[in-house]
Short mmCIF file of C-alpha atoms in Angstrom, two decimals:
data_model
loop_
_atom_site.label_atom_id
_atom_site.label_comp_id
_atom_site.label_asym_id
_atom_site.label_seq_id
_atom_site.Cartn_x
_atom_site.Cartn_y
_atom_site.Cartn_z
CA MET A 1 -20.69 31.63 31.93
CA ALA A 2 -23.73 31.44 29.66
CA THR A 3 -21.48 31.38 26.61
CA GLU A 4 -19.38 28.56 28.08
CA THR A 5 -22.53 26.58 28.88
CA LYS A 6 -23.85 27.04 25.35
CA ALA A 7 -20.53 25.92 23.91
CA ALA A 8 -20.53 22.82 26.10
CA GLN A 9 -24.10 21.99 25.08
CA THR A 10 -23.21 22.43 21.42
CA LEU A 11 -20.15 20.23 21.84
CA ASN A 12 -22.11 17.37 23.38
CA SER A 13 -25.34 17.53 21.42
CA ALA A 14 -24.57 18.67 17.89
CA THR A 15 -22.54 15.60 17.00
CA ASN A 16 -23.50 13.13 19.73
CA PHE A 17 -19.88 13.43 20.80
CA ASN A 18 -19.11 11.72 24.10
CA PRO A 19 -15.38 11.35 24.77
CA ASP A 20 -16.09 9.39 27.95
CA LYS A 21 -18.00 6.69 26.07
CA PRO A 22 -15.81 3.55 26.01
CA LEU A 23 -14.84 2.04 22.72
CA ASN A 24 -16.04 -1.45 21.90
CA ALA A 25 -14.12 -3.74 24.24
CA ASP A 26 -13.87 -6.35 21.48
CA THR A 27 -12.09 -3.93 19.15
CA HIS A 28 -8.31 -3.76 19.20
CA LEU A 29 -7.24 -0.25 20.12
CA ASN A 30 -4.54 0.52 17.58
CA ALA A 31 -3.01 3.49 19.39
CA ASP A 32 0.13 4.36 21.31
CA ASP A 33 -0.61 5.80 24.76
CA ALA A 34 2.55 7.90 24.67
CA GLU A 35 1.55 9.37 21.30
CA LEU A 36 -1.97 10.16 22.53
CA GLN A 37 -0.58 11.85 25.63
CA LYS A 38 1.93 13.83 23.57
CA PHE A 39 -0.77 15.29 21.35
CA ALA A 40 -3.14 15.78 24.30
CA GLU A 41 -0.61 18.12 25.89
CA LEU A 42 -0.51 20.17 22.67
CA ALA A 43 -4.25 20.07 21.95
CA HIS A 44 -4.93 23.69 22.86
CA LYS A 45 -2.48 24.79 20.15
CA TRP A 46 -4.09 23.04 17.17
CA TRP A 47 -5.40 26.25 15.60
CA ASP A 48 -2.43 28.45 16.53
CA LYS A 49 -0.63 28.86 13.21
CA THR A 50 2.57 29.95 14.97
CA SER A 51 2.68 26.89 17.26
CA GLU A 52 4.06 23.40 16.88
CA PHE A 53 1.22 22.78 14.42
CA LYS A 54 2.48 25.45 12.01
CA PRO A 55 3.80 22.81 9.54
CA LEU A 56 0.36 21.18 9.36
CA HIS A 57 -1.26 24.51 8.57
CA GLU A 58 1.37 25.16 5.90
CA ILE A 59 0.97 21.81 4.11
CA ASN A 60 -2.81 21.75 4.41
CA PRO A 61 -3.50 23.72 1.19
CA LEU A 62 -1.20 21.34 -0.69
CA ARG A 63 -2.90 18.17 0.49
CA LEU A 64 -6.39 19.69 0.25
CA ASN A 65 -5.96 20.87 -3.34
CA TRP A 66 -4.29 17.60 -4.36
CA ILE A 67 -7.19 15.57 -3.01
CA ASP A 68 -9.82 17.92 -4.42
CA GLY A 69 -8.14 18.00 -7.81
CA LEU A 70 -8.20 14.21 -8.07
CA VAL A 71 -11.68 13.40 -6.77
CA GLY A 72 -13.68 16.64 -6.56
CA LEU A 73 -14.75 16.95 -2.92
CA LYS A 74 -18.03 18.78 -3.50
CA ASP A 75 -21.01 16.66 -2.35
CA LYS A 76 -18.74 13.72 -1.52
CA ARG A 77 -19.07 11.84 1.77
CA VAL A 78 -15.57 12.05 3.24
CA LEU A 79 -13.87 10.48 6.26
CA ASP A 80 -10.84 12.12 7.89
CA VAL A 81 -9.01 9.43 9.89
CA GLY A 82 -6.91 10.84 12.72
CA CYS A 83 -8.51 14.25 12.26
CA GLY A 84 -6.88 15.82 15.33
CA GLY A 85 -8.07 19.39 15.81
CA GLY A 86 -9.87 19.42 12.47
CA ILE A 87 -7.50 21.36 10.19
CA LEU A 88 -8.06 19.14 7.13
CA SER A 89 -11.63 18.24 8.10
CA GLU A 90 -12.78 21.85 8.11
CA SER A 91 -11.03 22.69 4.85
CA MET A 92 -12.68 19.72 3.10
CA HIS A 93 -16.05 20.83 4.49
CA PHE A 94 -15.56 24.27 2.97
CA LYS A 95 -14.86 22.57 -0.37
CA GLY A 96 -18.41 21.25 -0.19
CA ALA A 97 -17.82 17.78 1.26
CA ASN A 98 -19.92 16.06 3.91
CA VAL A 99 -17.13 15.31 6.37
CA THR A 100 -16.80 12.93 9.30
CA GLY A 101 -13.67 13.24 11.42
CA ILE A 102 -12.52 10.52 13.80
CA ASP A 103 -9.74 10.44 16.36
CA LEU A 104 -8.75 8.77 19.63
CA GLY A 105 -7.47 12.04 21.08
CA LYS A 106 -10.25 13.34 23.30
CA ARG A 107 -8.78 16.80 23.82
CA ALA A 108 -8.13 17.26 20.12
CA LEU A 109 -11.74 16.36 19.33
CA ASN A 110 -12.92 18.90 21.89
CA VAL A 111 -10.79 21.55 20.21
CA ALA A 112 -12.08 20.55 16.77
CA LYS A 113 -15.72 20.75 17.81
CA LEU A 114 -15.33 24.04 19.66
CA HIS A 115 -13.49 25.58 16.70
CA GLN A 116 -16.61 25.03 14.61
CA LEU A 117 -18.40 27.59 16.76
CA GLU A 118 -15.94 30.14 15.40
CA SER A 119 -15.53 28.93 11.83
CA GLY A 120 -19.09 27.87 11.10
CA ALA A 121 -17.94 24.49 9.78
CA LYS A 122 -20.18 21.46 10.17
CA VAL A 123 -18.07 18.35 10.61
CA ASP A 124 -19.34 15.23 12.36
CA TYR A 125 -16.58 14.49 14.87
CA GLN A 126 -16.56 11.06 16.49
CA TYR A 127 -14.44 9.40 19.17
CA ILE A 128 -13.97 6.00 17.56
CA SER A 129 -11.17 3.89 16.11
CA VAL A 130 -11.03 3.44 12.35
CA GLU A 131 -11.15 -0.34 12.83
CA GLN A 132 -14.36 -0.12 14.83
CA LEU A 133 -15.95 2.27 12.35
CA ALA A 134 -15.02 -0.09 9.50
CA ALA A 135 -16.80 -2.92 11.31
CA GLU A 136 -19.89 -0.78 11.87
CA GLN A 137 -20.08 1.17 8.59
CA PRO A 138 -18.26 -0.65 5.77
CA ALA A 139 -18.30 0.86 2.27
CA SER A 140 -19.87 4.10 3.52
CA PHE A 141 -17.57 6.84 2.21
CA ASP A 142 -16.67 8.18 -1.22
CA VAL A 143 -13.29 9.39 0.01
CA VAL A 144 -11.15 8.40 3.00
CA ALA A 145 -8.16 10.52 4.02
CA CYS A 146 -5.57 9.33 6.51
CA MET A 147 -2.95 12.04 6.63
CA GLU A 148 0.11 12.36 8.89
CA MET A 149 -1.19 9.58 11.11
CA LEU A 150 0.26 6.21 10.07
CA GLU A 151 3.70 6.95 11.55
CA HIS A 152 2.14 7.43 14.99
CA VAL A 153 0.38 4.06 15.46
CA PRO A 154 1.62 0.57 16.44
CA ASP A 155 0.03 -1.23 13.46
CA PRO A 156 -0.26 1.02 10.38
CA ALA A 157 -1.19 -1.91 8.12
CA SER A 158 -4.36 -2.37 10.19
CA ILE A 159 -5.25 1.29 9.61
CA VAL A 160 -4.76 0.88 5.87
CA ALA A 161 -6.98 -2.21 5.81
CA ALA A 162 -9.72 -0.45 7.78
CA CYS A 163 -9.61 2.56 5.46
CA ALA A 164 -10.04 0.22 2.49
CA LYS A 165 -13.12 -1.35 4.09
CA LEU A 166 -14.70 2.04 4.70
CA VAL A 167 -14.56 3.34 1.13
CA LYS A 168 -17.31 2.65 -1.41
CA PRO A 169 -16.64 0.73 -4.64
CA GLY A 170 -14.89 3.12 -6.99
CA GLY A 171 -13.90 5.39 -4.11
CA SER A 172 -10.50 6.80 -3.19
CA VAL A 173 -8.27 6.47 -0.14
CA PHE A 174 -5.50 9.00 0.48
CA PHE A 175 -2.53 8.50 2.78
CA SER A 176 0.37 10.71 3.76
CA THR A 177 3.35 9.85 5.92
CA ILE A 178 7.17 10.07 6.05
CA ASN A 179 9.64 7.93 4.14
CA ARG A 180 12.31 5.98 6.04
CA ASN A 181 15.86 6.65 4.83
CA PRO A 182 18.89 8.74 5.85
CA LYS A 183 17.52 11.87 4.14
CA SER A 184 14.18 11.68 5.96
CA TYR A 185 15.98 11.24 9.28
CA LEU A 186 18.14 14.27 8.53
CA PHE A 187 15.24 16.48 7.41
CA ALA A 188 12.22 15.27 9.43
CA VAL A 189 13.98 14.56 12.72
CA ILE A 190 17.32 16.38 12.97
CA GLY A 191 16.35 19.36 10.82
CA ALA A 192 12.72 19.88 11.82
CA GLU A 193 13.06 19.04 15.52
CA TYR A 194 16.59 20.05 16.48
CA VAL A 195 17.91 22.61 13.98
CA LEU A 196 14.92 24.61 12.74
CA ASN A 197 12.80 23.89 15.83
CA MET A 198 9.71 23.51 13.65
CA LEU A 199 8.47 20.61 15.79
CA PRO A 200 8.89 19.60 19.44
CA LYS A 201 11.80 17.24 20.03
CA GLY A 202 10.53 13.67 20.04
CA THR A 203 7.60 14.35 17.71
CA HIS A 204 8.67 11.57 15.37
CA ASP A 205 10.11 8.11 15.90
CA TYR A 206 12.32 7.29 12.92
CA ALA A 207 11.67 3.57 13.35
CA LYS A 208 7.98 4.22 12.60
CA PHE A 209 8.61 5.99 9.30
CA ILE A 210 7.16 4.12 6.31
CA LYS A 211 8.70 3.49 2.91
CA PRO A 212 6.40 3.95 -0.11
CA SER A 213 7.01 0.31 -1.02
CA GLU A 214 5.70 -0.78 2.39
CA LEU A 215 2.63 1.43 2.19
CA SER A 216 1.97 0.25 -1.37
CA SER A 217 2.19 -3.37 -0.24
CA TRP A 218 -0.30 -2.84 2.60
CA ALA A 219 -2.63 -1.04 0.21
CA ARG A 220 -2.56 -3.89 -2.32
CA GLN A 221 -3.15 -6.45 0.42
CA ALA A 222 -6.20 -4.43 1.46
CA GLY A 223 -7.60 -4.42 -2.09
CA LEU A 224 -6.43 -0.96 -3.12
CA ASP A 225 -4.60 0.04 -6.30
CA VAL A 226 -1.98 2.78 -6.03
CA THR A 227 -2.63 5.40 -8.71
CA GLY A 228 -0.34 8.25 -7.69
CA ILE A 229 2.28 9.46 -5.27
CA ARG A 230 3.55 12.99 -4.60
CA GLY A 231 6.18 14.43 -2.33
CA MET A 232 5.94 17.54 -0.18
CA VAL A 233 9.25 19.35 0.18
CA TYR A 234 10.21 22.20 2.48
CA SER A 235 12.58 24.97 1.47
CA PRO A 236 14.38 26.56 4.43
CA ILE A 237 15.16 29.50 2.14
CA THR A 238 11.57 30.38 1.20
CA GLN A 239 10.19 28.70 4.34
CA HIS A 240 7.39 27.17 2.28
CA TYR A 241 6.28 23.69 1.25
CA SER A 242 5.59 22.67 -2.34
CA LEU A 243 4.53 19.54 -4.21
CA SER A 244 7.34 17.58 -5.81
CA ASP A 245 8.27 14.31 -7.46
CA ASP A 246 10.77 13.90 -4.61
CA VAL A 247 9.20 11.44 -2.15
CA ALA A 248 12.33 10.96 -0.03
CA VAL A 249 10.81 12.66 3.02
CA ASN A 250 7.12 13.63 3.21
CA TYR A 251 4.84 12.02 0.64
CA MET A 252 1.17 11.46 -0.18
CA MET A 253 -0.36 8.44 -1.89
CA HIS A 254 -3.63 8.12 -3.81
CA THR A 255 -5.28 4.71 -3.96
CA VAL A 256 -8.56 3.42 -5.35
CA VAL A 257 -10.58 0.31 -4.70
CA ALA A 258 -9.19 -2.44 -6.93
CA VAL A 259 -11.61 -3.69 -9.57
#
């Protein structure tokens, strides 16, 4: 009981985290209730590497090293948008970054904060929308990462614009999502959810997948220049992901503030 009480005190005090605090009523809540509920039901599995979150754990080294190789995370102030249970947030912290993680999933944030008691990570987790944070703290971060999140929200262009507002002049914004084409439907929906059972059925809505041309357009409209794009491909033979020039399914995009 004492241990549980200490954990609860740490959760509430160390980061001023209050999941019951309402978001600014004047701020549009760019979230899908069904998506939030779906991930809430899986929240306790975030750090189980054999669970539905196994693919995230497997691609995390790829995205972490790609980001770090391009910007050098050490001593950077970094924002992880849609941080979930903190998989990427923690790994960026251990690369030497000063990390803030934000999400609208209350249970996921609880899991992320409690996991720090085990890992020793120090990430500032906040229950706040990226649009509200952009209004409150514009141009505050050296690096903004928004990974595997855009395909789960009603208005991804709004997320992109908010990310652009949050980064400092000369800073970088990273996105990752899923392309929209027959191959991505076959691999990311049919293959991953129904054949290989890598993800729960219904994890992805094909209509919400985003073509690189669409993401590039939103980035330019937000004042960002696209400097690089990389695919992440899965081999059912080796059962591993690797970086690739093939962006037909999963891909990452690096953007910088336009000068």
